[in-house]
XYZ file of C-alpha atoms in Angstrom:
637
model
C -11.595 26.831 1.813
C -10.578 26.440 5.500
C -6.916 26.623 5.738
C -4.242 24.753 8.474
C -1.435 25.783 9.547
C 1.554 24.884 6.899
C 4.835 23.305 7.793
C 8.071 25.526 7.936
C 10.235 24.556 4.834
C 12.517 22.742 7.128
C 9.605 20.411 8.912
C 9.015 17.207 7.416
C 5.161 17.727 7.583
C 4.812 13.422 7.438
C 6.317 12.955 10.697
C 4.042 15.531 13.086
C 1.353 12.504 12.304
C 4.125 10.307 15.015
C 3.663 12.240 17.603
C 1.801 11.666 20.738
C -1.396 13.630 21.312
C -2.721 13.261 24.499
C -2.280 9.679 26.192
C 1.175 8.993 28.059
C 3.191 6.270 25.502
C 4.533 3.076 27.666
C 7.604 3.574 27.013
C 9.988 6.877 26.412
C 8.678 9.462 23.761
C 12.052 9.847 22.055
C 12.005 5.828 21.484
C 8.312 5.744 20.405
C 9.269 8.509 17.978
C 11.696 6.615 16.617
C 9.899 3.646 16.228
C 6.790 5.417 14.343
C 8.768 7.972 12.582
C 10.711 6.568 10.264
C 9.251 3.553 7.837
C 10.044 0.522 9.951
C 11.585 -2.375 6.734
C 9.675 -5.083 6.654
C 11.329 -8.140 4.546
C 9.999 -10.732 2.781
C 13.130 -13.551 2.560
C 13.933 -15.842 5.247
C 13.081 -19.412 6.553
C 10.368 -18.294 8.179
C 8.759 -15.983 6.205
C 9.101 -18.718 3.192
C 8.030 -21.487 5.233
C 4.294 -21.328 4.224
C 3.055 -19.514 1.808
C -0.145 -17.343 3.148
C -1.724 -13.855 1.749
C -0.512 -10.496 3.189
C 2.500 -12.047 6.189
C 4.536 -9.567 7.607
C 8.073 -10.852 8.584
C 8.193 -11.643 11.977
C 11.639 -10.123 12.354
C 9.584 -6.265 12.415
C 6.969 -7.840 14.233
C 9.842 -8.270 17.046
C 11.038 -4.825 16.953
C 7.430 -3.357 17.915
C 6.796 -6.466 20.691
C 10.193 -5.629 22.698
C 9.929 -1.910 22.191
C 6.253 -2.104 23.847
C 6.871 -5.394 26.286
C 9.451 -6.617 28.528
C 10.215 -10.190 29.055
C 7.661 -12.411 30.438
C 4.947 -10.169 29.405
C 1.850 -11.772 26.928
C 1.075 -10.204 23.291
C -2.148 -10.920 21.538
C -3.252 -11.020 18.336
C -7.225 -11.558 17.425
C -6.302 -12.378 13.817
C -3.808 -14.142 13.832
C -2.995 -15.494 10.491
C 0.068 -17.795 9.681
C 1.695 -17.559 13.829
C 3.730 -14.260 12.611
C 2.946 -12.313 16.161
C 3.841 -15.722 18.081
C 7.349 -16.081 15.868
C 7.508 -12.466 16.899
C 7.606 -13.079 20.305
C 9.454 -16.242 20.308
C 12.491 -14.280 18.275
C 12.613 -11.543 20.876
C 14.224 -14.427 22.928
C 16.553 -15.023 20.310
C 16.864 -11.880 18.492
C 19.402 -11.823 15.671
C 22.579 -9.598 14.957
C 20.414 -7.854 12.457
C 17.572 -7.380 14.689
C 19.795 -6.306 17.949
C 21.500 -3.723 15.090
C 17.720 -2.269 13.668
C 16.976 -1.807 17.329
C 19.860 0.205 18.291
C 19.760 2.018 15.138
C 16.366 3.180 15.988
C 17.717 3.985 19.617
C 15.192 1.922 20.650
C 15.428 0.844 24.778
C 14.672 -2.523 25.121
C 14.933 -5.482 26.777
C 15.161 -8.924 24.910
C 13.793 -12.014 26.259
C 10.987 -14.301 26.128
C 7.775 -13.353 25.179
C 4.788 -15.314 25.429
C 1.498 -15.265 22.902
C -2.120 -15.955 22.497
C -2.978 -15.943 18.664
C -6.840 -16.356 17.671
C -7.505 -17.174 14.007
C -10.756 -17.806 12.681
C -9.108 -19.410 9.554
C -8.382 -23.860 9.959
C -5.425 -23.487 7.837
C -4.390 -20.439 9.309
C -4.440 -21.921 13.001
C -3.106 -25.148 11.941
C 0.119 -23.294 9.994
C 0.631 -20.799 13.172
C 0.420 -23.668 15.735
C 2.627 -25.710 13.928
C 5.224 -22.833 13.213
C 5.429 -21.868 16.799
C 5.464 -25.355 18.312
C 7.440 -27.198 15.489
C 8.507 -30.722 16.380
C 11.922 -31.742 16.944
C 14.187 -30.403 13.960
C 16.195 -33.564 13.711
C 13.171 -35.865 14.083
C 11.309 -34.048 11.627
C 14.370 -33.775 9.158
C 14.662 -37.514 9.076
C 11.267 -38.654 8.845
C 10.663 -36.091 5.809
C 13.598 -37.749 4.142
C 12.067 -41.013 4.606
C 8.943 -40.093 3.469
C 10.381 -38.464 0.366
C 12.487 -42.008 -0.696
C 10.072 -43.937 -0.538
C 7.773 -41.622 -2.274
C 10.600 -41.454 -5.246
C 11.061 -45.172 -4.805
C 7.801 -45.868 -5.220
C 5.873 -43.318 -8.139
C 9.177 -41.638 -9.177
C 8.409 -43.452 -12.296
C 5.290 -40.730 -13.043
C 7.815 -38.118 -13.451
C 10.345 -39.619 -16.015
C 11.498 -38.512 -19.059
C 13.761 -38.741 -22.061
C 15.962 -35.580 -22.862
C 15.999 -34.342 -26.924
C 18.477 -37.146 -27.159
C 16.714 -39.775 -26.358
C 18.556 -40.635 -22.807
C 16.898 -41.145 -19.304
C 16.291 -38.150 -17.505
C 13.324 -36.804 -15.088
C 10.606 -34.288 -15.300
C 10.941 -30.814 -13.604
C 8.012 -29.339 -15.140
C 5.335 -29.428 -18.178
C 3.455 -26.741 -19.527
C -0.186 -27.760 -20.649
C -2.385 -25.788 -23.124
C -6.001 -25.215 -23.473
C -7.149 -26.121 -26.694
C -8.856 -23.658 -28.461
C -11.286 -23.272 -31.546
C -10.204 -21.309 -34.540
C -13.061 -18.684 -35.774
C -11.704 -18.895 -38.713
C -11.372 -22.610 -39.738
C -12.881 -23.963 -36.618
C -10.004 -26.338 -35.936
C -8.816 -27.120 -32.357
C -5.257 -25.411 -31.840
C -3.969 -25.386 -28.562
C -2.946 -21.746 -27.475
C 0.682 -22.442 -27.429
C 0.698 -22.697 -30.686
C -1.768 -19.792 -31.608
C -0.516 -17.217 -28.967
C 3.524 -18.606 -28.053
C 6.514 -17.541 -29.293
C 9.820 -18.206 -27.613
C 13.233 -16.399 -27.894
C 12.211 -13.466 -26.956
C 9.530 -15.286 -24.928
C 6.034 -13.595 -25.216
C 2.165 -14.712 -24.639
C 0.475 -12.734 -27.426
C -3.030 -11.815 -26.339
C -3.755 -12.309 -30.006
C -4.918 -15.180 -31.495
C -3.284 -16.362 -34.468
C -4.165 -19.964 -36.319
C -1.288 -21.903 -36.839
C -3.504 -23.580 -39.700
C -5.257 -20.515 -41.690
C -3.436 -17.609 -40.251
C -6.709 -16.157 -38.869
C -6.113 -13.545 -36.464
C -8.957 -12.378 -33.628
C -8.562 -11.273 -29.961
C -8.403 -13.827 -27.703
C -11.482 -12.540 -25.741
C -13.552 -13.663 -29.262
C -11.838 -17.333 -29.625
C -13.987 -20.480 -27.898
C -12.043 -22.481 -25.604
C -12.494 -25.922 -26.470
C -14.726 -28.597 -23.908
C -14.356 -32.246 -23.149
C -16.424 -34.748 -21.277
C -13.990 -36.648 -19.033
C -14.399 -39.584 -16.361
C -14.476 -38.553 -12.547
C -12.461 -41.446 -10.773
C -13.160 -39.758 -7.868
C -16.721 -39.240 -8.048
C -17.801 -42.025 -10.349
C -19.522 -39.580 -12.696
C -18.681 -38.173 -15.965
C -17.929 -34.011 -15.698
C -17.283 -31.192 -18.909
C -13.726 -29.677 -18.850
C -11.473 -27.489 -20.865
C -9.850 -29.627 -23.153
C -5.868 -29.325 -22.648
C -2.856 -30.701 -24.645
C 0.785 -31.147 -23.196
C 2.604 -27.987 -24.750
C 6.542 -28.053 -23.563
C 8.615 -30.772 -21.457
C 11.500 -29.074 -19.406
C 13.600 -31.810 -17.320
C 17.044 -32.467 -16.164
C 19.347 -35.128 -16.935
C 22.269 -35.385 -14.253
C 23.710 -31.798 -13.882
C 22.081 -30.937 -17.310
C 18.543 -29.355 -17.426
C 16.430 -28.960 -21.239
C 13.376 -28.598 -22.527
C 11.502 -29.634 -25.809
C 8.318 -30.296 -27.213
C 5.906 -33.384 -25.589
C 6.378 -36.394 -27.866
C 4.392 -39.491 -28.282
C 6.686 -41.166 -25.049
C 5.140 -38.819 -22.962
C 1.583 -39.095 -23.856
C 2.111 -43.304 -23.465
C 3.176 -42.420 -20.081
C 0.016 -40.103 -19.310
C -2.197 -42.989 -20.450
C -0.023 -45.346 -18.054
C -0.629 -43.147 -14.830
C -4.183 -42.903 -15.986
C -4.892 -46.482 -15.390
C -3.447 -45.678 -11.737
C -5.888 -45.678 -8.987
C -7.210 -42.944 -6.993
C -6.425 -43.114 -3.169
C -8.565 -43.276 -1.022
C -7.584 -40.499 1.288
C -8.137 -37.772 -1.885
C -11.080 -35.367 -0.161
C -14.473 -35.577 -2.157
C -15.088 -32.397 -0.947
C -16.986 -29.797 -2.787
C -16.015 -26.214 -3.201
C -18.260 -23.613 -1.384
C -17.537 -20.852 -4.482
C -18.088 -17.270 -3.091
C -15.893 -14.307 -4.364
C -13.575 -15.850 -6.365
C -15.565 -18.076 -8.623
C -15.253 -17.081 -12.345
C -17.584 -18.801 -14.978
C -14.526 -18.945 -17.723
C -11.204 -20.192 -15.939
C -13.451 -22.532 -13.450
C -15.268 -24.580 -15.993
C -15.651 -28.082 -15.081
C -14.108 -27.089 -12.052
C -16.627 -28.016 -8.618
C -14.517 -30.313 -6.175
C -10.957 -29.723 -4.699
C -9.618 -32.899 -6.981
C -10.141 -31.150 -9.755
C -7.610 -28.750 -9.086
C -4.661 -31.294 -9.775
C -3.275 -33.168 -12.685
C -4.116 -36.935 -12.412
C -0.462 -37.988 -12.143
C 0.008 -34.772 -9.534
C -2.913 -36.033 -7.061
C -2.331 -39.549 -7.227
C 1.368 -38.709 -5.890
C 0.459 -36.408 -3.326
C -2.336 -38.723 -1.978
C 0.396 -41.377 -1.673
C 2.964 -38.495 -0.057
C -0.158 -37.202 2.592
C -0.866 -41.155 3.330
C 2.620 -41.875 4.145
C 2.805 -38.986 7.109
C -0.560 -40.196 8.543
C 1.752 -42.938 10.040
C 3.185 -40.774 11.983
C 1.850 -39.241 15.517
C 1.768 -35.717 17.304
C 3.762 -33.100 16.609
C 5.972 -35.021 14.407
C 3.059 -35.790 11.830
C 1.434 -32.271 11.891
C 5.213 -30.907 11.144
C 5.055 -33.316 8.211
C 1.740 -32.288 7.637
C 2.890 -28.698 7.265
C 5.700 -29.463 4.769
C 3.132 -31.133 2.398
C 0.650 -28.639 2.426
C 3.168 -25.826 1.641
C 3.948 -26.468 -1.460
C 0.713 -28.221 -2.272
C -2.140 -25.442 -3.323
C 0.827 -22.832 -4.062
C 2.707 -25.139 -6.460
C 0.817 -28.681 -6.688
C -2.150 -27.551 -8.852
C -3.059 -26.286 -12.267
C -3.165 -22.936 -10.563
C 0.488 -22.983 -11.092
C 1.707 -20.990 -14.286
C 4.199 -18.909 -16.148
C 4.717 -15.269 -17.013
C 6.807 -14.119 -19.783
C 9.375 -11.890 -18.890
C 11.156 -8.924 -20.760
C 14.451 -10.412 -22.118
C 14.018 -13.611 -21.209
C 14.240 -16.481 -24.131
C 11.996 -18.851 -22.195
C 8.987 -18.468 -20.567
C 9.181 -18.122 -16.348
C 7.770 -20.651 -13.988
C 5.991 -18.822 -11.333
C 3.613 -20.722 -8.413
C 0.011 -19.664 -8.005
C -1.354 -16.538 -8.309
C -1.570 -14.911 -4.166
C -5.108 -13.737 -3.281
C -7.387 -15.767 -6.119
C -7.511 -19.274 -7.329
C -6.921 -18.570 -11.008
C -6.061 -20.906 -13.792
C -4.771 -19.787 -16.606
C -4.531 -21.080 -20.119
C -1.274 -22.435 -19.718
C -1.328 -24.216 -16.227
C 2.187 -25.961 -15.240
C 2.480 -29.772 -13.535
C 5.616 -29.442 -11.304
C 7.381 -32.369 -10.281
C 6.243 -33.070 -6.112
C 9.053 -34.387 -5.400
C 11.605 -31.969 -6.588
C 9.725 -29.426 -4.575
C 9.155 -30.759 -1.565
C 12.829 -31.610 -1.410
C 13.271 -27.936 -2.427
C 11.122 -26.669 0.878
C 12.201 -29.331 3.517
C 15.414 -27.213 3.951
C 13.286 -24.227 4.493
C 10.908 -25.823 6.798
C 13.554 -27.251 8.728
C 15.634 -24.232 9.227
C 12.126 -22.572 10.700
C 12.132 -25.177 12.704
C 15.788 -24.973 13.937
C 14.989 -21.289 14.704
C 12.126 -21.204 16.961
C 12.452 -24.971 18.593
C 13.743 -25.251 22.622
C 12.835 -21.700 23.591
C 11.243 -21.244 26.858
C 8.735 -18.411 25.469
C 4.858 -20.217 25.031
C 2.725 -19.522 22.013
C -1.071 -20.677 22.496
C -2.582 -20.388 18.858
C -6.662 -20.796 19.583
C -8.895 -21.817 16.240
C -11.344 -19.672 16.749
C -13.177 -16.053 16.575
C -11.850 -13.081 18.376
C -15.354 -11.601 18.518
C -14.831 -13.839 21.592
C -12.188 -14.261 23.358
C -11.892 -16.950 26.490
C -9.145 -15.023 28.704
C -9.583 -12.930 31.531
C -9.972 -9.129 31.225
C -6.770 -7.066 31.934
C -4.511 -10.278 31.323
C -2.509 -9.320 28.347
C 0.071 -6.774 28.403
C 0.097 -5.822 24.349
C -1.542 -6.385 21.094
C -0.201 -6.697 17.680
C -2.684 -7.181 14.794
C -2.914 -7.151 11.107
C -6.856 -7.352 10.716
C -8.363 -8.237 7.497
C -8.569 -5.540 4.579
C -11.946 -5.061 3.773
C -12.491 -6.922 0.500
C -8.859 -7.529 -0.133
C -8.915 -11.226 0.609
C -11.195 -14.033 1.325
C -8.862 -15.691 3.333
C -11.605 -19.133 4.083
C -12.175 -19.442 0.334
C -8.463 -19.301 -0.777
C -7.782 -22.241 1.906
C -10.333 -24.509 0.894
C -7.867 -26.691 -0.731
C -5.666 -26.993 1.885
C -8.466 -27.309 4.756
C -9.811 -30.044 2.700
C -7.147 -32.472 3.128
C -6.877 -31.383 6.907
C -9.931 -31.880 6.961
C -11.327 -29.160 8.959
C -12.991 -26.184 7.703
C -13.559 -22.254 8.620
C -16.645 -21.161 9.945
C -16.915 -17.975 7.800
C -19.344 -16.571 10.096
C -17.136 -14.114 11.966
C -15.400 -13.906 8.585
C -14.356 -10.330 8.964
C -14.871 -9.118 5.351
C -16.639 -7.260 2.513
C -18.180 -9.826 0.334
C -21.305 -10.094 -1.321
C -21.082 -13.721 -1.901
C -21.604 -14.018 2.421
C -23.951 -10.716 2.067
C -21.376 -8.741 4.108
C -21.179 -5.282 3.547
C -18.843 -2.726 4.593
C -21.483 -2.042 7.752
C -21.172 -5.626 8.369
C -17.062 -5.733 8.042
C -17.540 -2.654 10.567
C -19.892 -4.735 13.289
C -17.129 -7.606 13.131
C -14.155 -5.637 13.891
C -16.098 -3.489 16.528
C -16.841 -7.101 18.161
C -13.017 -7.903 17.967
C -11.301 -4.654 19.382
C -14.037 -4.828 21.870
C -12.557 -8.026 22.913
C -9.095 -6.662 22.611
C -9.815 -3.678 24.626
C -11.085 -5.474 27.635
C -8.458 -8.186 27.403
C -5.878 -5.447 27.530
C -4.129 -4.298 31.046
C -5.534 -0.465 31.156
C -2.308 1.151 30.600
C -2.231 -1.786 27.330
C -1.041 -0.840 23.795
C -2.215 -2.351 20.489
C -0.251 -1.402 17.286
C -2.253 -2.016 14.311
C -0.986 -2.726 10.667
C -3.830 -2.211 7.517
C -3.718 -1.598 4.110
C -6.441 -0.225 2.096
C -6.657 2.059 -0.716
C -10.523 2.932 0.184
C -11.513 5.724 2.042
C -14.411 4.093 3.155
C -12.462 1.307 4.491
C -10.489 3.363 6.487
C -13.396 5.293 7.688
C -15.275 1.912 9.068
C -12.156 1.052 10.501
C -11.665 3.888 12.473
C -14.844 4.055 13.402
C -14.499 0.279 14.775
C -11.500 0.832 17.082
C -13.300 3.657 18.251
C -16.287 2.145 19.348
C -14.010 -0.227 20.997
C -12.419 2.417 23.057
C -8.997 2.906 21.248
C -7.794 5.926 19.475
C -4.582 6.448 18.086
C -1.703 7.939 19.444
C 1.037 7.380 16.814
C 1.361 6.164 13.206
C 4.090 5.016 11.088
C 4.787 3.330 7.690
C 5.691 -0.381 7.637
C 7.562 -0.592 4.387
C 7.793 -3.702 2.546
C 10.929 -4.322 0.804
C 8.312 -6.897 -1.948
C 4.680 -5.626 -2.489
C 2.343 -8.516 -2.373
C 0.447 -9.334 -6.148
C -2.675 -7.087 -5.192
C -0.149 -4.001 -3.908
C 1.915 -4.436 -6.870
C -0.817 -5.182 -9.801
C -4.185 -3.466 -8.498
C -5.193 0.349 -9.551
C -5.235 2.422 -6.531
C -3.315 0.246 -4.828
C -0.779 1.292 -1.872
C 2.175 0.395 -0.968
C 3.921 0.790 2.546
C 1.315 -0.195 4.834
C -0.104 2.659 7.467
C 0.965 1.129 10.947
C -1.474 2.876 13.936
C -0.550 2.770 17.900
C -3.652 2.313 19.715
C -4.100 3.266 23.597
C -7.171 3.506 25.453
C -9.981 6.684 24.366
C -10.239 9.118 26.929
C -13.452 10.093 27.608
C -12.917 13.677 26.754
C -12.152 13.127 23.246
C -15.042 13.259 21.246
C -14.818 11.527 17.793
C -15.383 13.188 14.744
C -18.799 11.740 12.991
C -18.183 14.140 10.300
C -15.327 14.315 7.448
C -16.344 17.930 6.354
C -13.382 19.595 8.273
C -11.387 16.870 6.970
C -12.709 17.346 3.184
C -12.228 21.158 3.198
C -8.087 20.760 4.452
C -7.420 17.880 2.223
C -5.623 19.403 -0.745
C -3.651 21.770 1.887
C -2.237 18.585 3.432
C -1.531 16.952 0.283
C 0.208 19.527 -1.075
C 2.265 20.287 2.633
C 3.290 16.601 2.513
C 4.207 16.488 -1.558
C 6.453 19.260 -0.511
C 8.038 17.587 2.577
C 8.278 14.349 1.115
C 10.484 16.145 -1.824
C 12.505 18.106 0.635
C 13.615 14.761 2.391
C 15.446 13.835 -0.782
C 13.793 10.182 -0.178
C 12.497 9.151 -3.134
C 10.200 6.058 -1.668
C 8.586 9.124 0.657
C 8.329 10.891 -2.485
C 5.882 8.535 -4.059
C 2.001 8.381 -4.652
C 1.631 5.231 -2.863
C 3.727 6.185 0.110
C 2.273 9.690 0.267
C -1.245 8.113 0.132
C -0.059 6.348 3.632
C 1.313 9.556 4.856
C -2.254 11.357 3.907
C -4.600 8.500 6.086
C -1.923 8.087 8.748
C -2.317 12.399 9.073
C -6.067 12.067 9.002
C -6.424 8.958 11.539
C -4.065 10.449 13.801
C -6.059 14.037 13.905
C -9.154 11.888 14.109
C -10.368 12.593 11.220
C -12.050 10.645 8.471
C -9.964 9.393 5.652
C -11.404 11.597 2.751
C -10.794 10.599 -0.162
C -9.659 6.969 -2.040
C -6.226 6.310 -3.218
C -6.914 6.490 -6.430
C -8.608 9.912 -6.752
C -5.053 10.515 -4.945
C -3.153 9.434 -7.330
C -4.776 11.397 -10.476
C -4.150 14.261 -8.096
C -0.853 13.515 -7.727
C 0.173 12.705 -11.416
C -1.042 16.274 -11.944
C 1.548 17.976 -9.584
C 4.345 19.997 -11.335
C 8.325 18.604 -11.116
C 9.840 18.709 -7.439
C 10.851 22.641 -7.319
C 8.693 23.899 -8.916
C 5.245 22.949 -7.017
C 2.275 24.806 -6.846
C -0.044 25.749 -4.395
C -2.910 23.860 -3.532
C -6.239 24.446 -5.585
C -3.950 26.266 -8.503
């Protein structure tokens, strides 16, 4: 086995991968070093992080800290993917920075300048363009606070009658939520029971992935039990359409101060059949879905057009709610605009559902599931109204934030295969490209992009997905096309940091190979830690957590890039083992872990330029075979 050089016992073997190798950093080496070195925190609270909910944000607040460490005020960032506007807050805060942010700055001993910054965001997405624009060029705060509040009274004036109900005791009170069940058929006696009552139990609270009849006591898995199928009228498309059949389950609602819950009754089923006889607006999008990825046969059932994703009594209200802010004009409307659709696909469909928690006597109410469009067997109906009064202080405090600064944000709906400004214009780039198969970003915002009413092209969709016959070559082409642009957009002494996530190799390897076609190569590489892993980092095998963060400058000529990963395949256990043994002698334990380590292992590689050799979790069965911190042994042993 070829051998490298190991650390001394008192180098931290994770940080040499910071370092510059050849090209001169923009700004001081000892500031860079900081920056890169140590995991930059990354959180996921705020008003403007929880303004819209959108798959894999970073908080603009560490977007900030790597735009006025590489920029100085006046100067424009770009970003060819540009998501939810996070680069464009970004630069927008750097005018305003915060007490926190002026503290993580000087704690890093970071030399900076704060100021205005000014932006140009390309996203290919509709909803994603629509959400940054709006972010970074909200309307007046006060204007918009008022006419959401007079949207929401009359909206509660008019159909806050859908969402009454009586408490145990019979008095007045209003819904905050109700659990429906699928309705399933026993094996046993072939009766319908609904899977509350086959798979429930509350105090503890617990979702048994057992089926048990409440009727003969038959017991099965729940993978053997036939979900029950209706034929149901389609108001919307005049045609009849099959369905999982669904009962109400549990009630919970509030009565003054005084929140409850208990079982649906016979009141609440009269008032089902009242809303029912209520029309359809007009404005509700007949559109229907373009299933790629995400589609699955069970779950989906009867499910073809957007509509179909509410309750009755839940789209007829937010018809009405979406009708009400077309009266309005310009920025004012698409701010209202904005409010709606936030809560709308994350918390307005049947998508919507509960967990059951350890120790918990109820069962939790969570919103949709990030990064798919699944429905379980227990979908909630939230009360609209209670939510959206819930986000308009959010919104409006994003608003407040980022309103009357003199920094501009251009946010372009479009590809950044290419880009319609003038070479050597932009001083910096921050990006967060697309990860591989991670997410179908077009086909997770076809709700929302159906009531805006503009869709993504998914042409220059840049992704891994066999439903658009993209393979990882493919992915590959699409970000060589982008960086391209990036590259000749960029002034030539330009810097682009880079955030991705992946836990495969191969991945890695076609991204590399992308921004190296492109004519970048990297000259540092850090860990952006975030404080909350998103559902895939948290709940997928293999997955990582802390995201590798990459500083790209321009390729000199005399670096030739390595085509092969055999160097890299014969030193990989070495440098495994060298950073398992720094991370330990840190006396960090996040740097300690699997995931983080698996950063530390492709930000080593990338930075060597090297292939990525191996996939996180081939990592990770490595690592759960390592010996106790002390007593580690060599590699290969």
């Amino acid at each position: 086995m070829k051998q490298m050089k190991m650390p001394g016992e008192n180098e931290q073997m994770f940080h040499t991968a910071n370092r510059p190798r050849k090209a001169a950093p923009a700004m001081p080496a000892k500031s860079l070093d900081a920056l890169y070195r140590q995991p930059l925190a990354a959180k996921r609270t705020g008003a403007l992080y929880g303004a819209f909910p959108y798959p894999t944000k970073i908080s603009p607040e560490a977007i900030a800290l790597y735009i006025v460490a590489h920029t100085k005020p006046g100067d424009t960032v770009f970003d060819g993917f540009g998501g939810s506007g996070t680069t464009g807050l970004a630069a927008l805060l750097c005018e305003r920075p915060t007490e926190e942010l002026r503290a993580e700055a000087i704690r890093l001993g970071l030399d900076v300048q704060w100021g205005a910054r000014n932006a140009v965001l390309y996203e290919l997405g509709a909803l994603g363009s629509f959400v940054g624009r709006t972010l970074t060029n909200p309307p007046d705060p006060a204007a918009f606070r008022k006419a959401a509040e007079d949207v929401l009274a009359a909206g509660e004036s008019e159909d806050g009658w859908m969402y009454e109900a009586r408490d145990p005791s019979g008095a007045k009170g209003s819904l905050r939520h109700l659990i429906w069940s699928d309705k399933l058929c026993c094996p046993g006696c072939r009766s319908s029971v609904t899977l509350w009552d086959a798979c429930v139990s509350l105090d503890p609270a617990e979702i048994s992935s057992t089926f048990s009849c409440p009727k003969c006591c038959h017991e099965a898995p729940m993978d053997d039990v036939q979900r029950v199928t209706v034929q149901e009228q389609d108001d919307v498309l005049g045609e009849q359409r099959a369905l999982r059949g669904r009962a109400m389950a549990r009630v919970y609602g509030s009565t003054g101060k005084k929140r409850w819950s208990r079982p649906a009754t016979a009141a609440d089923l009269t008032l089902i059949k009242k809303i029912e006889a209520e029309p359809i607006p007009s404005c509700v999008p007949q559109a229907l879905i373009p299933w790629g990825d995400l589609y699955r046969k069970g779950y989906h059932q009867g499910i073809t057009h957007v509509h179909h994703f509410y309750t009755r009594r839940n789209l007829i209200v937010f018809a009405r709610m979406w009708e009400r802010v077309e009266s309005y004009r310009g920025a004012l409307r698409e701010g209202l605009r904005f409010w709606l659709l936030s809560y709308n696909a994350a918390h307005g469909t049947i998508m919507t559902r509960v967990v059951a928690k350890s120790g918990q006597k109820d069962l939790v109410v969570t919103s949709a599931q990030p990064g798919v469009l699944y429905v379980s067997g227990l979908p909630v109906e939230k009360n609209f109204f209670a939510g959206l009064r819930r986000k308009l202080t959010t919104i409006a405090q994003a608003f407040e934030t980022i309103h009357g600064g003199s920094g501009k944000v251009e946010v372009v709906h479009g590809s950044s295969c290419a880009v319609a400004l003038p070479s050597g214009s932009i001083d910096y780039v921050f990006t967060d490209p697309p990860f591989g198969a991670n997410i179908p970003y077009a086909e997770l915002s076809y709700i929302n992009e159906a009531w805006l009413k503009i869709f993504t092209d998914r042409t220059d969709e840049a992704i891994v997905s066999p439903d658009q016959g993209k393979a990882i070559d493919e992915y590959r082409d699409l970000l060589t096309q982008s960086f391209s642009e990036a590259r000749r957009i960029l002034k030539p002494s330009g810097k682009a940091t880079m955030v991705f996530h992946s836990a495969s190799a191969e991945v890695w390897n076609a991204l590399q190979r992308a921004y190296q076609d492109a004519g970048f190569d990297v000259e540092y590489a850090g860990v952006l830690d975030k404080k909350q892993g998103s559902f895939k980092q948290v709940t997928t095998e293999g997955a990582v957590r802390g995201d590798p963060v990459l500083l790209l400058g321009p390729r000199r000529k005399a670096e030739a890039r390595i085509e092969s990963k055999t160097g890299a395949d014969e030193c990989v256990w070495t440098v495994a083992t060298a950073l398992h043994r720094a991370a330990t002698a840190a006396h960090d334990p996040a740097e300690a872990t699997a995931q983080r380590l698996y950063s530390r292992l492709v930000t080593h590689f990338l930075s060597h330029h090297q292939q990525v050799p191996l996939d996180a979790d081939v990592f990770y069965r490595w690592y759960a075979e390592q010996p106790l911190p002390g007593v580690l042994c060599s590699a290969g042993d």
